[in-house]
Short mmCIF file of C-alpha atoms in Angstrom, two decimals:
data_model
loop_
_atom_site.label_atom_id
_atom_site.label_comp_id
_atom_site.label_asym_id
_atom_site.label_seq_id
_atom_site.Cartn_x
_atom_site.Cartn_y
_atom_site.Cartn_z
CA UNK A 1465 0.00 0.00 0.00
CA UNK A 1466 1.20 3.52 -0.76
CA UNK A 1467 2.23 6.00 1.88
CA UNK A 1468 -0.12 8.82 2.85
CA UNK A 1469 1.15 12.29 1.98
CA UNK A 1470 2.82 14.37 4.73
CA UNK A 1471 0.01 16.93 4.48
CA UNK A 1472 -2.60 14.31 5.27
CA UNK A 1473 -0.53 12.92 8.13
CA UNK A 1474 -0.27 16.39 9.68
CA UNK A 1475 -3.98 17.05 9.20
CA UNK A 1476 -4.89 13.77 10.89
CA UNK A 1477 -2.38 13.86 13.75
CA UNK A 1478 -3.81 12.62 17.03
CA UNK A 1479 -4.13 14.51 20.31
CA UNK A 1480 -1.91 13.10 23.04
CA UNK A 1481 -1.47 13.60 26.77
CA UNK A 1482 1.30 12.77 29.27
CA UNK A 1483 0.02 11.14 32.43
CA UNK A 1484 1.65 12.27 35.68
CA UNK A 1485 3.68 9.68 37.56
CA UNK A 1486 1.81 10.58 40.75
CA UNK A 1487 -1.78 9.23 40.92
CA UNK A 1488 -2.11 8.65 37.15
CA UNK A 1489 -5.55 7.02 37.36
CA UNK A 1490 -6.99 9.84 39.45
CA UNK A 1491 -5.70 12.22 36.78
CA UNK A 1492 -7.27 10.01 34.10
CA UNK A 1493 -10.65 10.14 35.84
CA UNK A 1494 -10.46 13.92 35.89
CA UNK A 1495 -9.50 13.92 32.20
CA UNK A 1496 -12.23 11.49 31.09
CA UNK A 1497 -14.52 14.17 29.65
CA UNK A 1498 -11.68 15.84 27.75
CA UNK A 1499 -10.48 12.49 26.39
CA UNK A 1500 -13.98 11.64 25.20
CA UNK A 1501 -14.43 15.01 23.51
CA UNK A 1502 -11.08 14.77 21.73
CA UNK A 1503 -11.81 11.20 20.67
CA UNK A 1504 -15.12 12.24 19.11
CA UNK A 1505 -13.39 15.01 17.18
CA UNK A 1506 -10.22 13.21 16.08
CA UNK A 1507 -11.30 9.56 16.28
CA UNK A 1508 -8.56 8.56 18.73
CA UNK A 1509 -6.39 9.80 21.58
CA UNK A 1510 -2.98 8.66 22.85
CA UNK A 1511 -2.00 8.85 26.51
CA UNK A 1512 1.64 8.33 27.41
CA UNK A 1513 3.11 7.05 30.64
CA UNK A 1514 0.27 5.06 32.22
CA UNK A 1515 0.96 1.92 34.32
CA UNK A 1516 -0.98 -0.36 31.94
CA UNK A 1517 1.52 -3.20 31.64
CA UNK A 1518 -0.86 -5.85 32.99
CA UNK A 1519 -4.54 -6.79 33.03
CA UNK A 1520 -5.32 -4.89 36.22
CA UNK A 1521 -3.69 -1.69 34.99
CA UNK A 1522 -5.65 -1.64 31.74
CA UNK A 1523 -8.88 -2.53 33.54
CA UNK A 1524 -8.32 0.38 35.93
CA UNK A 1525 -7.66 2.75 33.02
CA UNK A 1526 -10.89 1.57 31.37
CA UNK A 1527 -12.84 2.18 34.58
CA UNK A 1528 -11.21 5.58 35.13
CA UNK A 1529 -12.50 6.64 31.72
CA UNK A 1530 -16.02 5.47 32.59
CA UNK A 1531 -15.97 2.76 29.91
CA UNK A 1532 -17.90 -0.46 30.50
CA UNK A 1533 -16.46 -3.80 29.31
CA UNK A 1534 -17.83 -5.23 26.07
CA UNK A 1535 -17.94 -8.96 25.33
CA UNK A 1536 -18.20 -9.83 21.62
CA UNK A 1537 -20.73 -12.45 20.55
CA UNK A 1538 -18.44 -13.77 17.82
CA UNK A 1539 -14.67 -14.06 17.46
CA UNK A 1540 -12.84 -13.58 14.19
CA UNK A 1541 -9.81 -15.66 15.18
CA UNK A 1542 -7.86 -16.81 18.19
CA UNK A 1543 -7.04 -14.28 20.90
CA UNK A 1544 -6.16 -14.89 24.53
CA UNK A 1545 -8.60 -13.94 27.28
CA UNK A 1546 -6.63 -12.39 30.14
CA UNK A 1547 -9.72 -12.00 32.33
CA UNK A 1548 -11.77 -8.99 33.40
CA UNK A 1549 -12.56 -8.17 29.77
CA UNK A 1550 -8.89 -7.86 28.77
CA UNK A 1551 -7.75 -9.64 25.61
CA UNK A 1552 -4.71 -10.14 23.45
CA UNK A 1553 -4.70 -8.69 19.92
CA UNK A 1554 -5.97 -10.96 17.14
CA UNK A 1555 -3.53 -13.70 16.20
CA UNK A 1556 -1.63 -12.58 13.10
CA UNK A 1557 1.88 -13.18 11.74
CA UNK A 1558 4.20 -10.38 12.87
CA UNK A 1559 5.83 -10.06 9.46
CA UNK A 1560 2.52 -9.19 7.79
CA UNK A 1561 0.50 -6.02 7.88
CA UNK A 1562 -3.06 -5.95 9.20
CA UNK A 1563 -5.29 -3.84 6.97
CA UNK A 1564 -7.41 -1.39 8.98
CA UNK A 1565 -10.71 -2.76 10.28
CA UNK A 1566 -13.26 -1.99 12.99
CA UNK A 1567 -13.73 -4.53 15.76
CA UNK A 1568 -16.81 -6.76 15.30
CA UNK A 1569 -18.11 -4.71 12.37
CA UNK A 1570 -19.52 -7.98 11.00
CA UNK A 1571 -21.84 -8.25 14.05
CA UNK A 1572 -25.01 -6.47 15.14
CA UNK A 1573 -23.37 -5.80 18.50
CA UNK A 1574 -19.93 -4.23 18.50
CA UNK A 1575 -17.75 -2.21 20.89
CA UNK A 1576 -17.95 1.56 20.71
CA UNK A 1577 -14.38 2.03 21.90
CA UNK A 1578 -11.15 0.01 21.75
CA UNK A 1579 -8.30 0.54 24.20
CA UNK A 1580 -4.83 -0.75 23.31
CA UNK A 1581 -2.09 -0.76 25.93
CA UNK A 1582 1.56 -1.13 24.98
CA UNK A 1583 3.38 -3.44 27.39
CA UNK A 1584 6.45 -3.93 25.17
CA UNK A 1585 6.84 -1.85 22.00
CA UNK A 1586 7.98 -3.40 18.71
CA UNK A 1587 11.52 -2.95 17.55
CA UNK A 1588 12.22 -0.59 14.70
CA UNK A 1589 9.45 1.48 13.17
CA UNK A 1590 6.46 -0.79 13.80
CA UNK A 1591 3.26 1.23 14.04
CA UNK A 1592 -0.45 0.92 14.45
CA UNK A 1593 -2.32 2.29 11.45
CA UNK A 1594 -5.54 4.28 11.83
CA UNK A 1595 -7.88 5.20 8.99
CA UNK A 1596 -10.59 7.80 9.47
CA UNK A 1597 -13.87 6.05 8.55
CA UNK A 1598 -15.55 9.41 7.96
CA UNK A 1599 -13.28 10.00 4.97
CA UNK A 1600 -12.89 6.54 3.41
CA UNK A 1601 -15.88 6.88 1.05
CA UNK A 1602 -14.51 10.19 -0.27
CA UNK A 1603 -11.59 8.25 -1.77
CA UNK A 1604 -13.70 5.55 -3.41
CA UNK A 1605 -15.22 5.53 -6.89
CA UNK A 1606 -18.70 7.01 -6.40
CA UNK A 1607 -20.46 3.99 -7.87
CA UNK A 1608 -18.65 1.60 -5.52
CA UNK A 1609 -19.29 3.76 -2.45
CA UNK A 1610 -22.99 4.13 -3.31
CA UNK A 1611 -23.38 0.41 -3.89
CA UNK A 1612 -22.09 -0.43 -0.43
CA UNK A 1613 -23.93 2.50 1.13
CA UNK A 1614 -27.31 1.43 -0.25
CA UNK A 1615 -26.94 -2.36 -0.41
CA UNK A 1616 -24.63 -3.17 2.46
CA UNK A 1617 -22.39 -6.22 2.35
CA UNK A 1618 -22.56 -9.96 2.92
CA UNK A 1619 -20.14 -12.18 4.82
CA UNK A 1620 -19.90 -15.98 4.81
CA UNK A 1621 -18.06 -18.21 7.27
CA UNK A 1622 -17.50 -21.95 6.98
CA UNK A 1623 -16.10 -23.73 10.03
CA UNK A 1624 -14.04 -26.61 8.66
CA UNK A 1625 -12.90 -29.13 11.24
CA UNK A 1626 -9.20 -28.84 11.97
CA UNK A 1627 -8.80 -25.48 10.24
CA UNK A 1628 -8.78 -22.17 12.06
CA UNK A 1629 -11.16 -21.36 14.86
CA UNK A 1630 -13.99 -23.79 15.59
CA UNK A 1631 -17.60 -22.68 15.90
CA UNK A 1632 -17.72 -23.35 19.69
CA UNK A 1633 -14.65 -21.11 20.03
CA UNK A 1634 -16.04 -18.47 17.70
CA UNK A 1635 -19.44 -18.19 19.39
CA UNK A 1636 -18.62 -19.35 22.95
CA UNK A 1637 -21.39 -21.96 22.93
CA UNK A 1638 -21.11 -25.75 22.89
CA UNK A 1639 -24.48 -27.08 21.71
CA UNK A 1640 -26.54 -26.47 18.59
CA UNK A 1641 -29.62 -25.30 20.46
CA UNK A 1642 -27.75 -22.42 22.06
CA UNK A 1643 -26.09 -21.72 18.72
CA UNK A 1644 -29.46 -21.45 16.97
CA UNK A 1645 -30.68 -19.02 19.63
CA UNK A 1646 -27.58 -16.89 19.18
CA UNK A 1647 -27.99 -16.87 15.40
CA UNK A 1648 -31.59 -15.72 15.68
CA UNK A 1649 -30.59 -12.84 17.93
CA UNK A 1650 -27.56 -11.94 15.84
CA UNK A 1651 -29.33 -12.08 12.47
CA UNK A 1652 -27.15 -14.87 11.07
CA UNK A 1653 -28.47 -17.47 8.63
CA UNK A 1654 -26.94 -20.92 8.99
CA UNK A 1655 -26.90 -24.35 7.40
CA UNK A 1656 -25.08 -27.60 8.06
CA UNK A 1657 -23.30 -29.04 5.03
CA UNK A 1658 -23.61 -32.79 4.33
CA UNK A 1659 -20.31 -33.50 6.11
CA UNK A 1660 -21.50 -31.68 9.26
CA UNK A 1661 -19.62 -28.44 8.58
CA UNK A 1662 -21.31 -25.23 9.72
CA UNK A 1663 -21.94 -22.58 7.06
CA UNK A 1664 -23.11 -19.08 8.08
CA UNK A 1665 -24.25 -16.04 6.11
CA UNK A 1666 -25.06 -12.57 7.36
CA UNK A 1667 -25.96 -9.27 5.71
CA UNK A 1668 -24.75 -6.04 7.30
CA UNK A 1669 -24.99 -2.33 6.51
CA UNK A 1670 -21.91 -0.88 4.85
CA UNK A 1671 -22.01 2.52 6.57
CA UNK A 1672 -23.30 3.77 9.91
CA UNK A 1673 -24.23 7.12 11.37
CA UNK A 1674 -22.23 7.78 14.51
CA UNK A 1675 -24.68 7.79 17.43
CA UNK A 1676 -23.17 10.95 18.96
CA UNK A 1677 -21.78 13.02 16.11
CA UNK A 1678 -24.22 11.89 13.40
CA UNK A 1679 -21.36 11.58 10.90
CA UNK A 1680 -21.55 8.91 8.20
CA UNK A 1681 -18.80 6.31 8.69
CA UNK A 1682 -17.59 3.49 6.47
CA UNK A 1683 -18.20 0.48 8.74
CA UNK A 1684 -17.56 -2.93 7.25
CA UNK A 1685 -14.92 -5.55 6.52
CA UNK A 1686 -15.85 -6.14 2.90
CA UNK A 1687 -12.22 -5.92 1.77
CA UNK A 1688 -10.35 -7.11 4.87
CA UNK A 1689 -12.21 -10.45 5.02
CA UNK A 1690 -12.48 -11.01 1.28
CA UNK A 1691 -10.72 -14.04 -0.19
CA UNK A 1692 -9.22 -11.78 -2.84
CA UNK A 1693 -7.22 -10.00 -0.15
CA UNK A 1694 -5.34 -13.19 0.71
CA UNK A 1695 -1.78 -13.77 -0.41
CA UNK A 1696 -2.17 -15.16 -3.97
CA UNK A 1697 -0.40 -18.43 -3.15
CA UNK A 1698 -2.50 -18.97 -0.05
CA UNK A 1699 -5.64 -18.13 -2.02
CA UNK A 1700 -4.90 -20.94 -4.49
CA UNK A 1701 -4.23 -23.39 -1.65
CA UNK A 1702 -7.50 -22.44 0.08
CA UNK A 1703 -9.49 -22.73 -3.13
CA UNK A 1704 -8.01 -26.16 -3.84
CA UNK A 1705 -8.74 -27.33 -0.29
CA UNK A 1706 -12.24 -25.91 0.19
CA UNK A 1707 -13.63 -25.06 -3.22
CA UNK A 1708 -16.58 -22.68 -2.98
CA UNK A 1709 -16.80 -23.17 0.80
CA UNK A 1710 -13.92 -20.93 1.79
CA UNK A 1711 -13.53 -20.40 5.55
CA UNK A 1712 -14.40 -16.72 5.11
CA UNK A 1713 -15.43 -14.48 2.24
CA UNK A 1714 -17.35 -11.29 1.54
CA UNK A 1715 -19.67 -10.04 -1.20
CA UNK A 1716 -21.77 -7.06 -2.08
CA UNK A 1717 -25.14 -6.96 -0.35
CA UNK A 1718 -26.85 -8.72 -3.24
CA UNK A 1719 -24.34 -11.56 -3.11
CA UNK A 1720 -22.30 -10.42 -6.13
CA UNK A 1721 -18.51 -10.87 -5.90
CA UNK A 1722 -16.07 -7.99 -5.64
CA UNK A 1723 -13.66 -7.57 -8.52
CA UNK A 1724 -9.92 -7.12 -8.08
CA UNK A 1725 -10.47 -3.46 -8.98
CA UNK A 1726 -13.11 -3.10 -6.24
CA UNK A 1727 -10.79 -4.58 -3.61
CA UNK A 1728 -7.87 -2.42 -4.73
CA UNK A 1729 -10.05 0.68 -4.55
CA UNK A 1730 -11.17 -0.05 -0.98
CA UNK A 1731 -7.62 -0.77 0.20
CA UNK A 1732 -6.42 2.42 -1.49
CA UNK A 1733 -9.15 4.45 0.23
CA UNK A 1734 -8.10 3.21 3.67
CA UNK A 1735 -4.50 3.95 2.78
CA UNK A 1736 -5.30 7.47 1.55
CA UNK A 1737 -6.55 8.50 5.02
CA UNK A 1738 -4.12 6.39 7.04
CA UNK A 1739 -1.82 7.67 9.73
CA UNK A 1740 0.84 5.77 11.67
CA UNK A 1741 0.94 5.72 15.47
CA UNK A 1742 4.37 4.83 16.93
CA UNK A 1743 4.57 2.99 20.24
CA UNK A 1744 6.47 3.29 23.48
CA UNK A 1745 6.03 1.43 26.73
CA UNK A 1746 3.10 2.69 28.80
CA UNK A 1747 1.15 4.14 25.86
CA UNK A 1748 -2.63 3.81 25.84
CA UNK A 1749 -4.39 4.28 22.49
CA UNK A 1750 -8.11 5.02 22.87
CA UNK A 1751 -10.04 4.67 19.62
CA UNK A 1752 -13.66 5.29 18.71
CA UNK A 1753 -14.49 2.02 16.94
CA UNK A 1754 -16.98 3.61 14.53
CA UNK A 1755 -14.92 6.67 13.61
CA UNK A 1756 -11.60 4.88 13.14
CA UNK A 1757 -10.45 1.60 11.60
CA UNK A 1758 -7.29 0.06 13.05
CA UNK A 1759 -4.54 -2.03 11.51
CA UNK A 1760 -0.80 -2.22 11.82
CA UNK A 1761 2.47 -2.47 9.96
CA UNK A 1762 4.70 -5.52 10.16
CA UNK A 1763 6.27 -5.80 13.61
CA UNK A 1764 9.77 -6.77 14.64
CA UNK A 1765 11.04 -7.95 18.01
CA UNK A 1766 8.75 -9.27 20.74
CA UNK A 1767 6.00 -6.64 21.09
CA UNK A 1768 3.23 -7.18 23.61
CA UNK A 1769 -0.12 -5.42 23.72
CA UNK A 1770 -3.31 -5.73 25.71
CA UNK A 1771 -6.76 -4.91 24.34
CA UNK A 1772 -9.94 -3.78 26.14
CA UNK A 1773 -13.20 -3.59 24.21
CA UNK A 1774 -15.69 -1.19 25.73
CA UNK A 1775 -19.05 0.50 25.40
#
């Protein structure tokens, strides 16, 4: 992906604060209103120097900001549960980028805010990438943006035994009755293939109005979770192994496939409004999950982060 111009990076720079070493969480409680206001304006805020190097520290920061824990109804892939609503980042190879996405944007229920605490920063120039969802559609071909805006998008998942995350892990249920209840609530259509494999389909809106600011935001994973975004070699392997029942894929709202040009346009739009956030130990990145999509560059070293999803 191409680099964003310096002018855009300056325009989209994030507000940041330095926490005092004395009583940092009391200070954070006093700053909660300011942090929220800045987050609504800029999409994200960085706070330096907080003692958030373990589960309890991040949970206290979350509480100091008045943010309630959020538990997702569906997991995209493996991530460790550290307890008290604190998670690891999604499992992803360090030498690969993660294209920007919004947490649980494939679900009816999703967190409104995502907190990321840096326990150990990456070596080199590894960064989190943020893309302003209010501006993504401005960088898309009008016909493509309107198609997603009016028709939404469709996502399919197929839970093949022995590959990736299983459906009990994804949905945190162990029997089919509870799974059917969850699907009814979540608006997910499902079927069991002849070999007993679970196949799910859901249709979601492609944009949302922010509940506080009223701004239209690009809110989907139509490109991130599309099979066409896979490494070409891996795509061939997956197609040979699973045929039409790929573990995950996305489509336009009417079920039509995205072309290579469509996918490239969406990735370019995220990239056009992308900024990089460098990390140092003790940083807390607070992101509005509707206003901002998050990804990252490739990482070097042994970085460690903790994630808190909130509402």
